[in-house]
mmCIF file of C-alpha atoms and ligand atoms in Angstrom:
data_model
loop_
_atom_site.group_PDB
_atom_site.id
_atom_site.type_symbol
_atom_site.label_atom_id
_atom_site.label_comp_id
_atom_site.label_asym_id
_atom_site.label_seq_id
_atom_site.Cartn_x
_atom_site.Cartn_y
_atom_site.Cartn_z
ATOM 1 C CA MET Z 1 -3.254 -25.997 -15.989
ATOM 2 C CA LYS Z 2 -2.694 -22.504 -15.781
ATOM 3 C CA THR Z 3 -2.916 -20.147 -12.689
ATOM 4 C CA VAL Z 4 -5.458 -17.017 -12.955
ATOM 5 C CA LEU Z 5 -5.300 -14.391 -10.345
ATOM 6 C CA SER Z 6 -7.722 -11.871 -9.566
ATOM 7 C CA GLY Z 7 -7.973 -8.918 -6.779
ATOM 8 C CA ILE Z 8 -10.612 -6.602 -5.654
ATOM 9 C CA ARG Z 9 -10.481 -3.818 -3.459
ATOM 10 C CA PRO Z 10 -13.121 -3.647 -0.489
ATOM 11 C CA THR Z 11 -14.393 -0.655 -0.953
ATOM 12 C CA GLY Z 12 -18.207 -1.113 -1.634
ATOM 13 C CA ASN Z 13 -20.936 -3.756 -2.859
ATOM 14 C CA LEU Z 14 -20.736 -5.846 -5.878
ATOM 15 C CA HIS Z 15 -23.108 -4.391 -8.349
ATOM 16 C CA LEU Z 16 -24.566 -5.626 -11.383
ATOM 17 C CA GLY Z 17 -22.028 -4.708 -13.879
ATOM 18 C CA ASN Z 18 -19.516 -6.605 -11.406
ATOM 19 C CA TYR Z 19 -21.763 -9.503 -11.858
ATOM 20 C CA TYR Z 20 -21.760 -9.589 -15.344
ATOM 21 C CA GLY Z 21 -18.827 -7.981 -16.329
ATOM 22 C CA ALA Z 22 -16.432 -10.242 -14.049
ATOM 23 C CA MET Z 23 -18.004 -12.701 -11.925
ATOM 24 C CA VAL Z 24 -19.967 -14.687 -14.694
ATOM 25 C CA ASN Z 25 -16.696 -15.296 -15.895
ATOM 26 C CA PHE Z 26 -15.142 -16.139 -12.644
ATOM 27 C CA LEU Z 27 -17.305 -19.084 -12.255
ATOM 28 C CA LYS Z 28 -16.148 -20.430 -15.749
ATOM 29 C CA MET Z 29 -12.706 -19.642 -14.956
ATOM 30 C CA GLN Z 30 -12.337 -21.492 -11.397
ATOM 31 C CA GLU Z 31 -13.769 -24.927 -13.366
ATOM 32 C CA GLU Z 32 -10.843 -24.656 -15.705
ATOM 33 C CA ASN Z 33 -7.774 -23.027 -13.916
ATOM 34 C CA LYS Z 34 -5.812 -22.768 -10.720
ATOM 35 C CA CYS Z 35 -7.624 -19.802 -9.514
ATOM 36 C CA PHE Z 36 -6.928 -17.419 -6.771
ATOM 37 C CA PHE Z 37 -9.515 -14.831 -5.523
ATOM 38 C CA PHE Z 38 -8.217 -12.283 -3.146
ATOM 39 C CA ILE Z 39 -9.872 -9.460 -1.124
ATOM 40 C CA ALA Z 40 -6.950 -6.473 -1.768
ATOM 41 C CA ASP Z 41 -7.465 -4.841 1.853
ATOM 42 C CA TRP Z 42 -3.661 -3.474 1.975
ATOM 43 C CA HIS Z 43 -4.476 -1.590 -1.172
ATOM 44 C CA SER Z 44 -7.644 -0.058 0.583
ATOM 45 C CA LEU Z 45 -5.251 1.601 2.653
ATOM 46 C CA THR Z 46 -4.129 4.360 0.555
ATOM 47 C CA THR Z 47 -7.085 6.210 1.186
ATOM 48 C CA HIS Z 48 -7.380 5.506 5.030
ATOM 49 C CA PRO Z 49 -10.746 3.484 5.868
ATOM 50 C CA ASP Z 50 -12.290 3.620 8.807
ATOM 51 C CA PRO Z 51 -11.229 0.861 10.787
ATOM 52 C CA LYS Z 52 -14.484 -0.185 11.544
ATOM 53 C CA MET Z 53 -15.726 -0.097 7.816
ATOM 54 C CA LEU Z 54 -12.593 -1.647 6.525
ATOM 55 C CA HIS Z 55 -13.675 -4.828 7.987
ATOM 56 C CA VAL Z 56 -17.261 -4.687 7.217
ATOM 57 C CA ASN Z 57 -16.214 -4.192 3.717
ATOM 58 C CA VAL Z 58 -14.205 -7.195 3.291
ATOM 59 C CA ARG Z 59 -16.875 -8.996 4.950
ATOM 60 C CA ASN Z 60 -19.125 -8.010 2.616
ATOM 61 C CA VAL Z 61 -16.903 -8.623 -0.747
ATOM 62 C CA LEU Z 62 -16.236 -11.923 0.755
ATOM 63 C CA SER Z 63 -19.926 -13.036 1.413
ATOM 64 C CA GLU Z 64 -20.515 -11.716 -2.024
ATOM 65 C CA TYR Z 65 -17.881 -13.480 -3.765
ATOM 66 C CA LEU Z 66 -19.128 -16.885 -2.228
ATOM 67 C CA ALA Z 67 -22.897 -15.990 -2.860
ATOM 68 C CA CYS Z 68 -22.249 -15.502 -6.482
ATOM 69 C CA GLY Z 69 -20.547 -19.016 -6.746
ATOM 70 C CA LEU Z 70 -17.426 -18.713 -6.138
ATOM 71 C CA ASP Z 71 -16.197 -21.893 -4.629
ATOM 72 C CA PRO Z 72 -13.487 -22.361 -2.001
ATOM 73 C CA GLU Z 73 -13.296 -25.901 -3.102
ATOM 74 C CA LYS Z 74 -12.175 -24.909 -6.579
ATOM 75 C CA ALA Z 75 -10.507 -21.774 -6.063
ATOM 76 C CA THR Z 76 -8.474 -20.118 -3.513
ATOM 77 C CA ILE Z 77 -10.435 -17.476 -1.880
ATOM 78 C CA TYR Z 78 -8.348 -15.076 0.495
ATOM 79 C CA ILE Z 79 -7.780 -11.830 2.253
ATOM 80 C CA GLN Z 80 -4.476 -10.071 1.211
ATOM 81 C CA SER Z 81 -3.708 -9.377 4.773
ATOM 82 C CA ASP Z 82 -4.009 -12.787 6.050
ATOM 83 C CA VAL Z 83 -0.816 -13.547 3.666
ATOM 84 C CA PRO Z 84 2.166 -12.315 5.487
ATOM 85 C CA GLU Z 85 4.565 -13.377 2.906
ATOM 86 C CA ILE Z 86 2.978 -10.783 0.398
ATOM 87 C CA ALA Z 87 4.691 -7.990 2.659
ATOM 88 C CA GLU Z 88 7.998 -9.590 2.274
ATOM 89 C CA LEU Z 89 8.043 -9.835 -1.376
ATOM 90 C CA TYR Z 90 6.841 -6.503 -1.561
ATOM 91 C CA LEU Z 91 9.844 -5.445 0.216
ATOM 92 C CA LEU Z 92 12.085 -6.966 -1.865
ATOM 93 C CA LEU Z 93 10.564 -6.134 -5.218
ATOM 94 C CA ASN Z 94 10.369 -2.318 -3.729
ATOM 95 C CA MET Z 95 14.526 -2.413 -3.988
ATOM 96 C CA HIS Z 96 13.874 -3.042 -7.815
ATOM 97 C CA ALA Z 97 11.382 -0.437 -8.111
ATOM 98 C CA TYR Z 98 12.285 3.110 -9.112
ATOM 99 C CA LEU Z 99 11.045 6.527 -8.388
ATOM 100 C CA GLY Z 100 10.839 7.825 -12.011
ATOM 101 C CA GLU Z 101 8.575 5.097 -13.334
ATOM 102 C CA LEU Z 102 6.385 5.074 -10.190
ATOM 103 C CA GLU Z 103 5.841 8.469 -10.415
ATOM 104 C CA LYS Z 104 4.945 8.182 -14.316
ATOM 105 C CA THR Z 105 2.070 5.589 -13.552
ATOM 106 C CA VAL Z 106 -1.292 7.139 -14.452
ATOM 107 C CA SER Z 107 -2.969 5.915 -11.572
ATOM 108 C CA PHE Z 108 -0.843 7.153 -9.276
ATOM 109 C CA LYS Z 109 -0.413 10.651 -10.789
ATOM 110 C CA GLU Z 110 -4.457 10.836 -11.167
ATOM 111 C CA LYS Z 111 -4.749 9.952 -7.265
ATOM 112 C CA ALA Z 112 -2.069 12.603 -6.405
ATOM 113 C CA ARG Z 113 -3.901 15.183 -8.502
ATOM 114 C CA GLN Z 114 -7.634 14.274 -6.878
ATOM 115 C CA ASN Z 115 -5.606 14.285 -3.374
ATOM 116 C CA PRO Z 116 -2.729 16.347 -3.028
ATOM 117 C CA ASP Z 117 -2.860 16.107 0.865
ATOM 118 C CA ASN Z 118 -2.778 12.252 0.668
ATOM 119 C CA VAL Z 119 0.104 11.493 -1.480
ATOM 120 C CA ASN Z 120 1.871 8.564 0.401
ATOM 121 C CA ALA Z 121 4.591 6.121 -0.212
ATOM 122 C CA GLY Z 122 2.106 3.415 -0.096
ATOM 123 C CA LEU Z 123 0.086 5.126 -3.116
ATOM 124 C CA LEU Z 124 3.324 5.686 -4.982
ATOM 125 C CA THR Z 125 4.439 1.802 -4.756
ATOM 126 C CA TYR Z 126 0.779 0.643 -4.935
ATOM 127 C CA PRO Z 127 1.696 -1.155 -8.521
ATOM 128 C CA VAL Z 128 4.345 -2.715 -6.494
ATOM 129 C CA LEU Z 129 1.942 -4.289 -4.070
ATOM 130 C CA MET Z 130 -0.108 -5.186 -6.945
ATOM 131 C CA ALA Z 131 2.908 -6.900 -8.996
ATOM 132 C CA THR Z 132 3.577 -8.968 -5.687
ATOM 133 C CA ASP Z 133 -0.050 -9.985 -5.634
ATOM 134 C CA ILE Z 134 0.414 -11.558 -9.123
ATOM 135 C CA LEU Z 135 4.047 -12.934 -8.570
ATOM 136 C CA ILE Z 136 3.883 -14.442 -5.471
ATOM 137 C CA HIS Z 137 1.637 -17.143 -7.054
ATOM 138 C CA ASN Z 138 3.539 -16.717 -10.361
ATOM 139 C CA ALA Z 139 0.317 -16.349 -12.249
ATOM 140 C CA ASP Z 140 -0.127 -16.867 -15.822
ATOM 141 C CA TYR Z 141 -3.065 -14.754 -16.304
ATOM 142 C CA VAL Z 142 -4.736 -11.696 -14.518
ATOM 143 C CA PRO Z 143 -8.248 -10.406 -15.590
ATOM 144 C CA VAL Z 144 -8.100 -7.088 -15.604
ATOM 145 C CA GLY Z 145 -10.194 -3.899 -16.772
ATOM 146 C CA LYS Z 146 -8.268 -1.328 -18.849
ATOM 147 C CA ASP Z 147 -7.590 0.939 -15.823
ATOM 148 C CA GLN Z 148 -5.249 -1.575 -14.415
ATOM 149 C CA GLU Z 149 -3.322 -2.752 -17.866
ATOM 150 C CA GLN Z 150 -0.485 -0.334 -16.739
ATOM 151 C CA HIS Z 151 -0.020 -2.079 -13.556
ATOM 152 C CA LEU Z 152 0.026 -5.671 -15.582
ATOM 153 C CA GLU Z 153 2.687 -4.007 -17.721
ATOM 154 C CA MET Z 154 5.021 -2.859 -14.998
ATOM 155 C CA THR Z 155 4.296 -6.587 -13.213
ATOM 156 C CA ARG Z 156 5.984 -7.588 -16.272
ATOM 157 C CA ASN Z 157 8.778 -5.166 -15.834
ATOM 158 C CA TYR Z 158 9.486 -6.012 -12.254
ATOM 159 C CA ALA Z 159 9.360 -9.864 -13.228
ATOM 160 C CA ASN Z 160 12.024 -9.110 -16.137
ATOM 161 C CA ARG Z 161 14.201 -6.881 -14.301
ATOM 162 C CA PHE Z 162 14.322 -9.645 -11.428
ATOM 163 C CA ASN Z 163 15.164 -12.386 -13.599
ATOM 164 C CA TYR Z 164 17.605 -10.135 -15.858
ATOM 165 C CA LYS Z 165 19.225 -9.133 -12.564
ATOM 166 C CA TYR Z 166 19.435 -12.600 -10.976
ATOM 167 C CA GLY Z 167 20.006 -14.637 -13.978
ATOM 168 C CA THR Z 168 16.864 -16.647 -13.498
ATOM 169 C CA ASP Z 169 13.938 -17.223 -15.474
ATOM 170 C CA TYR Z 170 11.985 -17.746 -12.264
ATOM 171 C CA PHE Z 171 9.102 -15.389 -12.927
ATOM 172 C CA LYS Z 172 6.974 -15.724 -15.753
ATOM 173 C CA GLN Z 173 5.168 -13.088 -17.411
ATOM 174 C CA PRO Z 174 1.763 -12.449 -16.564
ATOM 175 C CA THR Z 175 -0.886 -11.441 -19.164
ATOM 176 C CA ALA Z 176 -4.574 -10.039 -19.264
ATOM 177 C CA TYR Z 177 -7.074 -12.716 -19.126
ATOM 178 C CA ASN Z 178 -8.971 -12.968 -22.321
ATOM 179 C CA PHE Z 179 -12.358 -14.051 -21.939
ATOM 180 C CA ASP Z 180 -13.854 -16.511 -24.689
ATOM 181 C CA GLN Z 181 -16.418 -13.972 -25.468
ATOM 182 C CA GLU Z 182 -16.835 -10.301 -25.606
ATOM 183 C CA LEU Z 183 -16.990 -8.957 -21.915
ATOM 184 C CA ILE Z 184 -20.727 -7.846 -21.119
ATOM 185 C CA LYS Z 185 -20.716 -4.227 -20.144
ATOM 186 C CA ILE Z 186 -23.588 -3.167 -18.083
ATOM 187 C CA PRO Z 187 -24.658 0.378 -18.730
ATOM 188 C CA GLY Z 188 -25.250 2.725 -15.926
ATOM 189 C CA LEU Z 189 -29.097 3.898 -15.231
ATOM 190 C CA ASP Z 190 -28.376 7.444 -15.942
ATOM 191 C CA GLY Z 191 -27.268 7.090 -19.462
ATOM 192 C CA SER Z 192 -23.911 7.059 -18.773
ATOM 193 C CA GLY Z 193 -21.814 3.984 -20.601
ATOM 194 C CA LYS Z 194 -20.892 1.821 -17.688
ATOM 195 C CA MET Z 195 -22.405 0.710 -14.537
ATOM 196 C CA GLY Z 196 -19.867 1.835 -11.566
ATOM 197 C CA LYS Z 197 -20.033 2.446 -8.124
ATOM 198 C CA SER Z 198 -18.247 6.025 -8.195
ATOM 199 C CA GLU Z 199 -20.755 7.037 -10.885
ATOM 200 C CA GLY Z 200 -23.765 6.481 -8.216
ATOM 201 C CA ASN Z 201 -25.793 4.638 -11.200
ATOM 202 C CA CYS Z 202 -25.655 0.864 -9.740
ATOM 203 C CA ILE Z 203 -28.108 -1.663 -9.059
ATOM 204 C CA TYR Z 204 -26.435 -3.642 -6.187
ATOM 205 C CA LEU Z 205 -26.689 -7.491 -5.921
ATOM 206 C CA ILE Z 206 -27.932 -6.526 -2.378
ATOM 207 C CA ASP Z 207 -30.457 -4.437 -3.277
ATOM 208 C CA GLU Z 208 -33.851 -4.900 -1.819
ATOM 209 C CA PRO Z 209 -36.629 -5.473 -4.945
ATOM 210 C CA LYS Z 210 -38.318 -2.249 -3.667
ATOM 211 C CA GLU Z 211 -34.985 -0.425 -4.054
ATOM 212 C CA ILE Z 212 -34.325 -2.022 -7.880
ATOM 213 C CA GLU Z 213 -37.954 -0.812 -8.590
ATOM 214 C CA LYS Z 214 -37.141 2.496 -7.605
ATOM 215 C CA LYS Z 215 -33.855 3.059 -9.248
ATOM 216 C CA VAL Z 216 -35.384 1.414 -12.740
ATOM 217 C CA LYS Z 217 -38.324 3.694 -12.489
ATOM 218 C CA ARG Z 218 -35.865 6.626 -12.336
ATOM 219 C CA ALA Z 219 -33.794 5.496 -15.173
ATOM 220 C CA LEU Z 220 -33.414 8.405 -17.805
ATOM 221 C CA THR Z 221 -35.710 8.276 -20.421
ATOM 222 C CA ASP Z 222 -37.679 10.610 -22.925
ATOM 223 C CA ASN Z 223 -41.060 11.077 -24.825
ATOM 224 C CA GLY Z 224 -40.535 7.933 -26.810
ATOM 225 C CA PRO Z 225 -39.241 7.790 -30.132
ATOM 226 C CA GLU Z 226 -39.195 10.492 -32.860
ATOM 227 C CA GLY Z 227 -41.037 8.071 -35.471
ATOM 228 C CA ALA Z 228 -40.525 4.595 -36.878
ATOM 229 C CA ASN Z 229 -37.391 2.976 -37.047
ATOM 230 C CA THR Z 230 -35.544 5.649 -35.788
ATOM 231 C CA PRO Z 231 -31.918 5.124 -34.011
ATOM 232 C CA LYS Z 232 -32.153 4.920 -30.283
ATOM 233 C CA PRO Z 233 -30.557 7.245 -28.166
ATOM 234 C CA ASP Z 234 -27.523 6.102 -25.845
ATOM 235 C CA TYR Z 235 -29.865 6.185 -22.515
ATOM 236 C CA ILE Z 236 -32.747 4.364 -24.398
ATOM 237 C CA GLU Z 237 -30.165 1.790 -25.935
ATOM 238 C CA ASN Z 238 -28.702 1.169 -22.134
ATOM 239 C CA LEU Z 239 -31.844 -0.006 -20.947
ATOM 240 C CA PHE Z 240 -32.088 -2.189 -24.020
ATOM 241 C CA THR Z 241 -28.456 -3.936 -23.094
ATOM 242 C CA ILE Z 242 -29.696 -4.405 -19.530
ATOM 243 C CA LEU Z 243 -33.080 -6.059 -20.892
ATOM 244 C CA LYS Z 244 -31.193 -8.592 -23.196
ATOM 245 C CA VAL Z 245 -29.234 -9.763 -20.382
ATOM 246 C CA VAL Z 246 -32.028 -10.231 -18.055
ATOM 247 C CA SER Z 247 -34.968 -10.761 -19.667
ATOM 248 C CA THR Z 248 -36.079 -13.468 -22.373
ATOM 249 C CA PRO Z 249 -35.446 -12.829 -26.464
ATOM 250 C CA ASP Z 250 -38.970 -12.296 -26.854
ATOM 251 C CA VAL Z 251 -39.380 -9.829 -24.227
ATOM 252 C CA VAL Z 252 -36.423 -7.883 -25.894
ATOM 253 C CA ALA Z 253 -38.676 -8.833 -29.039
ATOM 254 C CA TYR Z 254 -41.428 -7.026 -28.267
ATOM 255 C CA TYR Z 255 -40.123 -3.879 -26.636
ATOM 256 C CA ASP Z 256 -37.588 -3.664 -29.943
ATOM 257 C CA ASN Z 257 -40.914 -3.701 -32.155
ATOM 258 C CA LEU Z 258 -42.864 -0.891 -30.270
ATOM 259 C CA TRP Z 259 -39.479 1.170 -30.664
ATOM 260 C CA ASN Z 260 -39.615 0.438 -34.396
ATOM 261 C CA SER Z 261 -43.200 0.950 -34.443
ATOM 262 C CA GLY Z 262 -42.475 4.602 -33.184
ATOM 263 C CA ALA Z 263 -45.213 3.718 -30.785
ATOM 264 C CA THR Z 264 -44.945 6.013 -27.283
ATOM 265 C CA LYS Z 265 -46.127 5.613 -23.560
ATOM 266 C CA TRP Z 266 -44.614 2.244 -23.140
ATOM 267 C CA TYR Z 267 -41.440 2.842 -20.993
ATOM 268 C CA GLY Z 268 -43.294 2.428 -17.950
ATOM 269 C CA ASN Z 269 -44.066 -1.265 -18.801
ATOM 270 C CA MET Z 270 -40.633 -1.684 -20.170
ATOM 271 C CA LYS Z 271 -39.274 -0.668 -17.119
ATOM 272 C CA LYS Z 272 -41.324 -2.740 -14.881
ATOM 273 C CA GLN Z 273 -40.207 -5.926 -17.119
ATOM 274 C CA LEU Z 274 -36.968 -4.722 -16.748
ATOM 275 C CA ALA Z 275 -37.109 -4.420 -12.843
ATOM 276 C CA GLU Z 276 -38.976 -7.781 -12.670
ATOM 277 C CA ASP Z 277 -36.449 -9.519 -14.713
ATOM 278 C CA ILE Z 278 -33.267 -7.960 -12.733
ATOM 279 C CA ILE Z 279 -34.909 -8.871 -9.397
ATOM 280 C CA LYS Z 280 -35.487 -12.512 -10.690
ATOM 281 C CA VAL Z 281 -31.601 -12.457 -11.181
ATOM 282 C CA THR Z 282 -30.547 -11.002 -7.969
ATOM 283 C CA SER Z 283 -32.972 -12.279 -5.529
ATOM 284 C CA PRO Z 284 -31.769 -15.795 -4.677
ATOM 285 C CA ILE Z 285 -27.977 -14.071 -4.822
ATOM 286 C CA ARG Z 286 -29.010 -11.543 -2.180
ATOM 287 C CA GLU Z 287 -30.401 -14.200 -0.059
ATOM 288 C CA ARG Z 288 -27.554 -16.028 -0.074
ATOM 289 C CA ILE Z 289 -25.319 -12.984 0.330
ATOM 290 C CA ASN Z 290 -27.456 -12.104 3.604
ATOM 291 C CA ASP Z 291 -27.198 -15.641 4.759
ATOM 292 C CA ILE Z 292 -23.376 -16.071 4.417
ATOM 293 C CA LYS Z 293 -23.068 -12.353 6.147
ATOM 294 C CA ASN Z 294 -24.498 -13.677 8.997
ATOM 295 C CA ASP Z 295 -22.600 -16.890 9.249
ATOM 296 C CA ALA Z 296 -19.412 -16.135 10.984
ATOM 297 C CA ALA Z 297 -18.519 -19.680 11.517
ATOM 298 C CA TYR Z 298 -18.760 -20.143 7.848
ATOM 299 C CA LEU Z 299 -17.032 -17.229 7.172
ATOM 300 C CA HIS Z 300 -14.116 -17.835 9.400
ATOM 301 C CA LYS Z 301 -13.706 -21.041 8.036
ATOM 302 C CA VAL Z 302 -13.458 -20.062 4.370
ATOM 303 C CA ALA Z 303 -11.067 -17.188 5.381
ATOM 304 C CA LYS Z 304 -8.848 -19.479 7.233
ATOM 305 C CA GLU Z 305 -8.637 -22.375 4.830
ATOM 306 C CA GLY Z 306 -7.963 -19.697 2.068
ATOM 307 C CA ALA Z 307 -5.140 -18.009 3.779
ATOM 308 C CA GLU Z 308 -3.671 -21.782 4.544
ATOM 309 C CA LYS Z 309 -3.699 -22.301 0.594
ATOM 310 C CA ALA Z 310 -2.639 -18.931 -0.357
ATOM 311 C CA ARG Z 311 -0.049 -18.972 2.214
ATOM 312 C CA GLU Z 312 1.303 -22.322 1.078
ATOM 313 C CA SER Z 313 1.757 -21.267 -2.581
ATOM 314 C CA ALA Z 314 2.976 -17.404 -1.315
ATOM 315 C CA GLY Z 315 5.643 -19.371 0.901
ATOM 316 C CA LYS Z 316 7.225 -21.427 -1.818
ATOM 317 C CA THR Z 317 7.486 -18.353 -3.897
ATOM 318 C CA LEU Z 318 9.350 -16.454 -1.045
ATOM 319 C CA GLN Z 319 11.724 -19.047 -0.151
ATOM 320 C CA ASP Z 320 12.762 -19.310 -3.417
ATOM 321 C CA VAL Z 321 12.965 -15.579 -4.058
ATOM 322 C CA ARG Z 322 15.034 -15.390 -0.887
ATOM 323 C CA GLU Z 323 17.731 -18.067 -2.188
ATOM 324 C CA ILE Z 324 17.757 -16.141 -5.485
ATOM 325 C CA MET Z 325 18.691 -12.984 -3.669
ATOM 326 C CA GLY Z 326 21.072 -14.661 -1.521
ATOM 327 C CA PHE Z 327 19.420 -14.648 1.628
ATOM 328 C CA LYS Z 328 20.459 -17.849 3.736
ATOM 329 C CA SER Z 329 20.040 -19.453 6.941
ATOM 330 C CA PHE Z 330 22.594 -20.283 9.354
HETATM 331 N N1 LIG K 1 -5.659 -2.755 -8.371
HETATM 332 C C1 LIG K 1 -6.842 -3.590 -8.546
HETATM 333 C C2 LIG K 1 -7.965 -2.672 -8.498
HETATM 334 O O1 LIG K 1 -8.048 -1.365 -7.992
HETATM 335 C C3 LIG K 1 -6.909 -4.633 -7.233
HETATM 336 C C4 LIG K 1 -6.145 -5.438 -7.055
HETATM 337 C C5 LIG K 1 -4.962 -5.318 -6.308
HETATM 338 C C6 LIG K 1 -5.457 -6.658 -8.233
HETATM 339 N N2 LIG K 1 -3.889 -6.406 -6.471
HETATM 340 C C7 LIG K 1 -4.219 -7.035 -7.540
HETATM 341 C C8 LIG K 1 -6.064 -6.863 -9.340
HETATM 342 C C9 LIG K 1 -3.640 -8.002 -8.461
HETATM 343 C C10 LIG K 1 -5.596 -7.839 -10.031
HETATM 344 C C11 LIG K 1 -4.249 -8.589 -9.855
HETATM 345 O O2 LIG K 1 -8.886 -2.964 -9.321
#
């Protein structure tokens, strides 16, 4: 059985892109692997979140994860800051992380350029903390997006460096998790390639039906095809991509035929159908999110049991690492 680990920063709500791009795969992963799903609240500190919002955001992500079907019986679901072992291993690994390589990290350079007044040490060592998250459970696989691949590469470097330095093969080489199928990429509603919260083109799992209808209605379209069998422009293709995911094949074929016939004035109907089918997918999830969010006892139980399981696994690694590095108790 392989160990899989995934982390998410608590910075907003899950959207349709997260659901089809990641969650759907996580549900399969938790059946077949030893999975750790955690909320990286320490990582979110680089931008100094408002303390009240930090807690709200962690609760939202936890509730959304559970509502989507991540199962605390099958996977270890926890909050990073509940596992102090991570902080200690982070300290130890920091001694083997060099300024030059940290400064060269793409994400660091980008953030430093965007916020020149907040180039803090935590931002610099962000990849070390992420490596710690992964190595503390000696994970085999980490499902990551393109933007996190360099961090995973650095994690392998730290694992190698540690092994070499202390003459051990203790840490494994974590690699990107390869999903069985192509990842489904949900495009934005504004004609852009990808649904993302920073793009502001999202349908969130917690959006009320009215909100979803409004957003879909506003999605970018035009006057219709300029003739029969013309290629679809990107923003129309995007609507079809989402339709394919949430609707039945005959609905997709129906609108595809309309496009190919060169007919016009059917976008309104298609959007109505699209909104309706998105709502069908998200409504049960939204209802569960709202139930779970308000169930303080359940959230407390999940977080507590998750932390216990995570600490047990992390504690073992940390004890081994201490010994390898020469820490001994008197
Ligand atoms: N850096 C990741 C992101 O911004 C979040 C993260 C933190 C993470 N620790 C991790 C992802 C460990 C995978 C494994 O998306």
